[in-house]
Amino acid sequence: MRNEDVVMGQILTYAENNDMVRAVILNGSRANSNIRNDIFSDYDVVFLVKDPKYFVDHQEWIQYFGETIIMQQNDIDEDNGVESYIFLMIFEDGVRIDLLFRSIEKIDKCMEDSLKVKLLDKDNILPEFEPANEEKYYTQIPTKQKFDKACNNFWWCSTYVAKSIWRDELSYAKYIYDVVMKDHMLDLISWYIGSKNNWKVNTGSLGKYYKKYLPIELWHSFEKTYSGSSYEEIWESLFEAGKLFRKLGLDTAEHLGYEYPIEDDEKATEYLKKVKDLPKDAMTIV
């Protein structure tokens, strides 16, 4: 597997020798000094070019970086109809490069990311960059409306999980729990961590850094919110999720000066318990 020096050398050599490439910017984890990179860390690179579409129509350049195992190419619709194109590539030696071709007309778009390092600027078209930092990725303080909505949706959707289990609708129950409810839980956990770190913390995409910031007992509780396919496991994880959501919600609400909907929480929890104990031939819930 090529090391970082080799890969970065290839990227810069290609850019320096291709007249269409006028500047190169590094984004992502390899621009972040707070992240310990590993063998799966990809290279997020932006090529500022004269004609982005050229690199879509003429893809011979990919071979310069090696043989790919798999690749994905996506179009990115920028302002004023100017498109950028990104190539996500995993090569046979395991190296992954995400290479974005962006028009030099869209330099302003490059400035939106706080994790950026200038690697090449042939024409001095790039402004001076501040040192790469995580500010763009800090957890934001939720408005009261956003906090209230997350809490309400979490408990409302818990009733869908309960009735889906009773109806023996596994895929529906799992989707509502694992996707819809879990999204609200991830929001709340991020807010909780943000509140404990003066709102200057990056919890990572989908909470991938939670283990770093949560107290061990809360992390273990979070682990228990992931279930298998049996309904008994789903019930156990659902109640654990409710317990964790309650604890974090009360704490975060107090920190923000908001009010946690404890009445909704308690009533919904009692409802879940009733549905869990319902016989399959029940004709009424209460």
Short mmCIF file of N, CA and C in Angstrom, two decimals, residues 65-176:
data_model
loop_
_atom_site.label_atom_id
_atom_site.label_comp_id
_atom_site.label_asym_id
_atom_site.label_seq_id
_atom_site.Cartn_x
_atom_site.Cartn_y
_atom_site.Cartn_z
N PHE A 65 -3.05 7.03 -11.44
CA PHE A 65 -3.04 6.78 -10.00
C PHE A 65 -3.13 5.29 -9.66
N GLY A 66 -3.34 4.44 -10.67
CA GLY A 66 -3.36 3.00 -10.43
C GLY A 66 -4.63 2.33 -10.92
N GLU A 67 -4.69 1.01 -10.75
CA GLU A 67 -5.87 0.23 -11.13
C GLU A 67 -6.90 0.32 -10.01
N THR A 68 -8.14 0.59 -10.39
CA THR A 68 -9.19 0.72 -9.38
C THR A 68 -9.87 -0.62 -9.10
N ILE A 69 -10.29 -0.78 -7.85
CA ILE A 69 -11.16 -1.90 -7.48
C ILE A 69 -12.59 -1.53 -7.81
N ILE A 70 -12.96 -0.32 -7.43
CA ILE A 70 -14.30 0.19 -7.71
C ILE A 70 -14.22 1.71 -7.70
N MET A 71 -15.14 2.32 -8.46
CA MET A 71 -15.14 3.77 -8.58
C MET A 71 -16.58 4.26 -8.66
N GLN A 72 -16.80 5.47 -8.16
CA GLN A 72 -18.11 6.11 -8.30
C GLN A 72 -17.88 7.55 -8.73
N GLN A 73 -18.61 7.97 -9.77
CA GLN A 73 -18.49 9.35 -10.23
C GLN A 73 -19.83 10.05 -10.06
N ASN A 74 -19.81 11.21 -9.41
CA ASN A 74 -21.04 11.96 -9.16
C ASN A 74 -20.91 13.39 -9.67
N ASP A 75 -22.03 13.91 -10.17
CA ASP A 75 -22.09 15.30 -10.59
C ASP A 75 -22.55 16.15 -9.41
N ILE A 76 -21.97 17.32 -9.27
CA ILE A 76 -22.36 18.26 -8.22
C ILE A 76 -22.81 19.55 -8.89
N ASP A 77 -24.08 19.87 -8.73
CA ASP A 77 -24.65 21.06 -9.35
C ASP A 77 -24.29 22.30 -8.53
N GLU A 78 -23.43 23.13 -9.06
CA GLU A 78 -23.03 24.35 -8.38
C GLU A 78 -23.98 25.49 -8.78
N ASP A 79 -23.72 26.68 -8.25
CA ASP A 79 -24.54 27.84 -8.60
C ASP A 79 -24.36 28.20 -10.08
N ASN A 80 -25.39 28.84 -10.62
CA ASN A 80 -25.36 29.35 -11.99
C ASN A 80 -25.13 28.27 -13.04
N GLY A 81 -25.51 27.04 -12.71
CA GLY A 81 -25.44 25.96 -13.68
C GLY A 81 -24.05 25.41 -13.92
N VAL A 82 -23.06 25.89 -13.20
CA VAL A 82 -21.70 25.37 -13.35
C VAL A 82 -21.58 24.11 -12.52
N GLU A 83 -21.20 23.02 -13.15
CA GLU A 83 -21.14 21.75 -12.44
C GLU A 83 -19.71 21.38 -12.07
N SER A 84 -19.61 20.69 -10.95
CA SER A 84 -18.35 20.06 -10.55
C SER A 84 -18.54 18.56 -10.62
N TYR A 85 -17.44 17.83 -10.66
CA TYR A 85 -17.52 16.38 -10.81
C TYR A 85 -16.54 15.74 -9.83
N ILE A 86 -17.03 14.76 -9.09
CA ILE A 86 -16.18 14.09 -8.12
C ILE A 86 -16.02 12.62 -8.48
N PHE A 87 -14.82 12.13 -8.34
CA PHE A 87 -14.50 10.73 -8.57
C PHE A 87 -14.07 10.12 -7.24
N LEU A 88 -14.83 9.12 -6.78
CA LEU A 88 -14.50 8.39 -5.56
C LEU A 88 -13.84 7.09 -6.00
N MET A 89 -12.59 6.88 -5.64
CA MET A 89 -11.83 5.76 -6.20
C MET A 89 -11.10 4.97 -5.12
N ILE A 90 -11.27 3.66 -5.14
CA ILE A 90 -10.47 2.77 -4.31
C ILE A 90 -9.57 1.97 -5.24
N PHE A 91 -8.28 2.05 -5.00
CA PHE A 91 -7.31 1.39 -5.87
C PHE A 91 -6.93 0.01 -5.32
N GLU A 92 -6.29 -0.78 -6.16
CA GLU A 92 -5.99 -2.17 -5.81
C GLU A 92 -5.10 -2.31 -4.59
N ASP A 93 -4.31 -1.29 -4.27
CA ASP A 93 -3.46 -1.37 -3.08
C ASP A 93 -4.18 -0.85 -1.83
N GLY A 94 -5.48 -0.52 -1.97
CA GLY A 94 -6.26 -0.07 -0.83
C GLY A 94 -6.35 1.43 -0.66
N VAL A 95 -5.54 2.17 -1.38
CA VAL A 95 -5.58 3.64 -1.29
C VAL A 95 -6.90 4.15 -1.86
N ARG A 96 -7.51 5.11 -1.15
CA ARG A 96 -8.73 5.74 -1.65
C ARG A 96 -8.47 7.23 -1.87
N ILE A 97 -8.85 7.69 -3.05
CA ILE A 97 -8.75 9.11 -3.39
C ILE A 97 -10.12 9.60 -3.83
N ASP A 98 -10.59 10.67 -3.20
CA ASP A 98 -11.82 11.34 -3.62
C ASP A 98 -11.39 12.64 -4.29
N LEU A 99 -11.46 12.67 -5.61
CA LEU A 99 -10.92 13.79 -6.37
C LEU A 99 -12.05 14.60 -6.99
N LEU A 100 -12.14 15.86 -6.57
CA LEU A 100 -13.18 16.77 -7.05
C LEU A 100 -12.59 17.73 -8.08
N PHE A 101 -13.21 17.75 -9.26
CA PHE A 101 -12.82 18.71 -10.29
C PHE A 101 -13.80 19.88 -10.25
N ARG A 102 -13.29 21.04 -9.91
CA ARG A 102 -14.14 22.23 -9.76
C ARG A 102 -13.59 23.34 -10.65
N SER A 103 -14.50 24.09 -11.24
CA SER A 103 -14.08 25.20 -12.11
C SER A 103 -13.37 26.28 -11.29
N ILE A 104 -12.37 26.90 -11.90
CA ILE A 104 -11.67 28.00 -11.23
C ILE A 104 -12.62 29.17 -10.97
N GLU A 105 -13.78 29.17 -11.63
CA GLU A 105 -14.78 30.20 -11.37
C GLU A 105 -15.44 30.02 -10.01
N LYS A 106 -15.26 28.85 -9.42
CA LYS A 106 -15.94 28.52 -8.16
C LYS A 106 -14.97 28.44 -6.98
N ILE A 107 -13.98 29.29 -6.98
CA ILE A 107 -13.04 29.32 -5.86
C ILE A 107 -13.76 29.58 -4.54
N ASP A 108 -14.82 30.41 -4.60
CA ASP A 108 -15.56 30.75 -3.38
C ASP A 108 -16.12 29.53 -2.69
N LYS A 109 -16.49 28.51 -3.47
CA LYS A 109 -17.02 27.27 -2.88
C LYS A 109 -15.95 26.57 -2.04
N CYS A 110 -14.72 26.67 -2.48
CA CYS A 110 -13.63 26.03 -1.75
C CYS A 110 -13.41 26.68 -0.39
N MET A 111 -13.80 27.94 -0.27
CA MET A 111 -13.55 28.67 0.97
C MET A 111 -14.54 28.30 2.07
N GLU A 112 -15.61 27.59 1.73
CA GLU A 112 -16.65 27.26 2.70
C GLU A 112 -16.20 26.20 3.70
N ASP A 113 -15.23 25.40 3.33
CA ASP A 113 -14.75 24.32 4.21
C ASP A 113 -13.61 24.84 5.08
N SER A 114 -13.75 24.68 6.40
CA SER A 114 -12.68 25.14 7.31
C SER A 114 -11.49 24.19 7.34
N LEU A 115 -11.70 22.94 6.89
CA LEU A 115 -10.60 21.98 6.83
C LEU A 115 -10.02 22.00 5.42
N LYS A 116 -9.10 22.89 5.18
CA LYS A 116 -8.51 23.01 3.85
C LYS A 116 -7.05 23.43 3.96
N VAL A 117 -6.24 22.83 3.09
CA VAL A 117 -4.81 23.14 3.03
C VAL A 117 -4.45 23.39 1.57
N LYS A 118 -3.80 24.49 1.29
CA LYS A 118 -3.39 24.82 -0.06
C LYS A 118 -2.15 24.00 -0.42
N LEU A 119 -2.26 23.20 -1.48
CA LEU A 119 -1.14 22.37 -1.92
C LEU A 119 -0.42 22.94 -3.14
N LEU A 120 -1.18 23.63 -4.00
CA LEU A 120 -0.60 24.15 -5.24
C LEU A 120 -1.45 25.32 -5.72
N ASP A 121 -0.80 26.37 -6.19
CA ASP A 121 -1.50 27.53 -6.73
C ASP A 121 -0.63 28.15 -7.81
N LYS A 122 -0.83 27.71 -9.04
CA LYS A 122 0.05 28.13 -10.13
C LYS A 122 -0.08 29.61 -10.47
N ASP A 123 -1.28 30.16 -10.30
CA ASP A 123 -1.54 31.53 -10.76
C ASP A 123 -1.85 32.50 -9.62
N ASN A 124 -1.62 32.06 -8.40
CA ASN A 124 -1.94 32.89 -7.23
C ASN A 124 -3.41 33.33 -7.23
N ILE A 125 -4.28 32.39 -7.54
CA ILE A 125 -5.71 32.70 -7.59
C ILE A 125 -6.40 32.43 -6.25
N LEU A 126 -5.72 31.73 -5.35
CA LEU A 126 -6.31 31.41 -4.06
C LEU A 126 -5.95 32.46 -3.03
N PRO A 127 -6.90 32.85 -2.19
CA PRO A 127 -6.57 33.76 -1.09
C PRO A 127 -5.78 33.01 -0.03
N GLU A 128 -5.28 33.73 0.94
CA GLU A 128 -4.59 33.08 2.05
C GLU A 128 -5.59 32.28 2.88
N PHE A 129 -5.20 31.07 3.25
CA PHE A 129 -6.06 30.22 4.08
C PHE A 129 -5.69 30.38 5.55
N GLU A 130 -6.70 30.39 6.40
CA GLU A 130 -6.44 30.25 7.83
C GLU A 130 -5.98 28.83 8.08
N PRO A 131 -5.26 28.59 9.17
CA PRO A 131 -4.88 27.20 9.48
C PRO A 131 -6.11 26.30 9.50
N ALA A 132 -5.97 25.11 8.93
CA ALA A 132 -7.10 24.17 8.87
C ALA A 132 -7.63 23.92 10.28
N ASN A 133 -8.95 23.97 10.41
CA ASN A 133 -9.57 23.76 11.72
C ASN A 133 -10.94 23.12 11.54
N GLU A 134 -11.53 22.67 12.65
CA GLU A 134 -12.79 21.94 12.62
C GLU A 134 -14.02 22.81 12.81
N GLU A 135 -13.86 24.12 12.80
CA GLU A 135 -14.95 25.02 13.15
C GLU A 135 -16.22 24.75 12.35
N LYS A 136 -16.08 24.46 11.07
CA LYS A 136 -17.23 24.20 10.21
C LYS A 136 -17.99 22.96 10.66
N TYR A 137 -17.33 22.09 11.40
CA TYR A 137 -17.90 20.81 11.78
C TYR A 137 -18.33 20.76 13.25
N TYR A 138 -18.23 21.89 13.95
CA TYR A 138 -18.66 21.91 15.34
C TYR A 138 -20.17 21.68 15.45
N THR A 139 -20.57 20.99 16.51
CA THR A 139 -21.99 20.81 16.79
C THR A 139 -22.61 22.17 17.09
N GLN A 140 -23.72 22.46 16.41
CA GLN A 140 -24.38 23.74 16.58
C GLN A 140 -25.42 23.70 17.70
N ILE A 141 -25.58 24.80 18.41
CA ILE A 141 -26.60 24.89 19.45
C ILE A 141 -27.98 24.80 18.79
N PRO A 142 -28.82 23.86 19.22
CA PRO A 142 -30.15 23.75 18.60
C PRO A 142 -31.07 24.86 19.08
N THR A 143 -31.94 25.31 18.21
CA THR A 143 -32.98 26.23 18.65
C THR A 143 -33.97 25.45 19.52
N LYS A 144 -34.78 26.17 20.27
CA LYS A 144 -35.79 25.50 21.09
C LYS A 144 -36.74 24.70 20.21
N GLN A 145 -37.09 25.26 19.06
CA GLN A 145 -37.99 24.56 18.15
C GLN A 145 -37.38 23.25 17.66
N LYS A 146 -36.10 23.28 17.33
CA LYS A 146 -35.44 22.06 16.85
C LYS A 146 -35.31 21.02 17.95
N PHE A 147 -35.00 21.47 19.16
CA PHE A 147 -34.90 20.55 20.30
C PHE A 147 -36.26 19.92 20.58
N ASP A 148 -37.30 20.75 20.64
CA ASP A 148 -38.65 20.24 20.92
C ASP A 148 -39.10 19.25 19.86
N LYS A 149 -38.80 19.55 18.60
CA LYS A 149 -39.22 18.67 17.51
C LYS A 149 -38.52 17.33 17.58
N ALA A 150 -37.23 17.33 17.90
CA ALA A 150 -36.48 16.08 18.01
C ALA A 150 -37.05 15.21 19.12
N CYS A 151 -37.35 15.81 20.26
CA CYS A 151 -37.90 15.06 21.39
C CYS A 151 -39.28 14.51 21.05
N ASN A 152 -40.13 15.34 20.47
CA ASN A 152 -41.48 14.90 20.12
C ASN A 152 -41.45 13.78 19.09
N ASN A 153 -40.63 13.93 18.06
CA ASN A 153 -40.56 12.91 17.01
C ASN A 153 -40.02 11.59 17.55
N PHE A 154 -39.05 11.67 18.44
CA PHE A 154 -38.49 10.44 19.01
C PHE A 154 -39.58 9.64 19.71
N TRP A 155 -40.32 10.27 20.60
CA TRP A 155 -41.34 9.54 21.35
C TRP A 155 -42.54 9.18 20.50
N TRP A 156 -42.90 10.04 19.56
CA TRP A 156 -44.00 9.71 18.65
C TRP A 156 -43.66 8.47 17.82
N CYS A 157 -42.46 8.45 17.27
CA CYS A 157 -42.07 7.33 16.41
C CYS A 157 -41.89 6.03 17.19
N SER A 158 -41.63 6.13 18.49
CA SER A 158 -41.51 4.91 19.30
C SER A 158 -42.80 4.10 19.28
N THR A 159 -43.94 4.78 19.14
CA THR A 159 -45.22 4.07 19.09
C THR A 159 -45.37 3.29 17.79
N TYR A 160 -44.74 3.76 16.72
CA TYR A 160 -44.76 3.03 15.45
C TYR A 160 -43.97 1.73 15.56
N VAL A 161 -42.85 1.80 16.27
CA VAL A 161 -42.05 0.60 16.47
C VAL A 161 -42.86 -0.43 17.24
N ALA A 162 -43.53 0.01 18.29
CA ALA A 162 -44.32 -0.90 19.13
C ALA A 162 -45.41 -1.60 18.33
N LYS A 163 -46.18 -0.84 17.59
CA LYS A 163 -47.29 -1.46 16.85
C LYS A 163 -46.78 -2.36 15.72
N SER A 164 -45.62 -2.00 15.15
CA SER A 164 -45.06 -2.83 14.08
C SER A 164 -44.59 -4.17 14.62
N ILE A 165 -44.04 -4.18 15.83
CA ILE A 165 -43.65 -5.44 16.45
C ILE A 165 -44.89 -6.29 16.70
N TRP A 166 -45.93 -5.68 17.22
CA TRP A 166 -47.18 -6.42 17.51
C TRP A 166 -47.76 -7.01 16.22
N ARG A 167 -47.65 -6.27 15.12
CA ARG A 167 -48.18 -6.72 13.83
C ARG A 167 -47.23 -7.69 13.12
N ASP A 168 -46.05 -7.92 13.67
CA ASP A 168 -45.04 -8.76 13.04
C ASP A 168 -44.57 -8.16 11.71
N GLU A 169 -44.28 -6.86 11.75
CA GLU A 169 -43.79 -6.14 10.57
C GLU A 169 -42.33 -5.74 10.82
N LEU A 170 -41.45 -6.71 10.68
CA LEU A 170 -40.06 -6.54 11.07
C LEU A 170 -39.37 -5.39 10.34
N SER A 171 -39.47 -5.34 9.02
CA SER A 171 -38.72 -4.33 8.27
C SER A 171 -39.17 -2.92 8.63
N TYR A 172 -40.46 -2.75 8.85
CA TYR A 172 -40.98 -1.43 9.21
C TYR A 172 -40.50 -1.03 10.60
N ALA A 173 -40.60 -1.96 11.53
CA ALA A 173 -40.15 -1.68 12.90
C ALA A 173 -38.67 -1.32 12.93
N LYS A 174 -37.86 -2.08 12.19
CA LYS A 174 -36.42 -1.83 12.19
C LYS A 174 -36.09 -0.49 11.54
N TYR A 175 -36.79 -0.16 10.47
CA TYR A 175 -36.51 1.11 9.79
C TYR A 175 -36.84 2.29 10.69
N ILE A 176 -38.03 2.27 11.28
CA ILE A 176 -38.42 3.38 12.14
C ILE A 176 -37.46 3.51 13.32
#
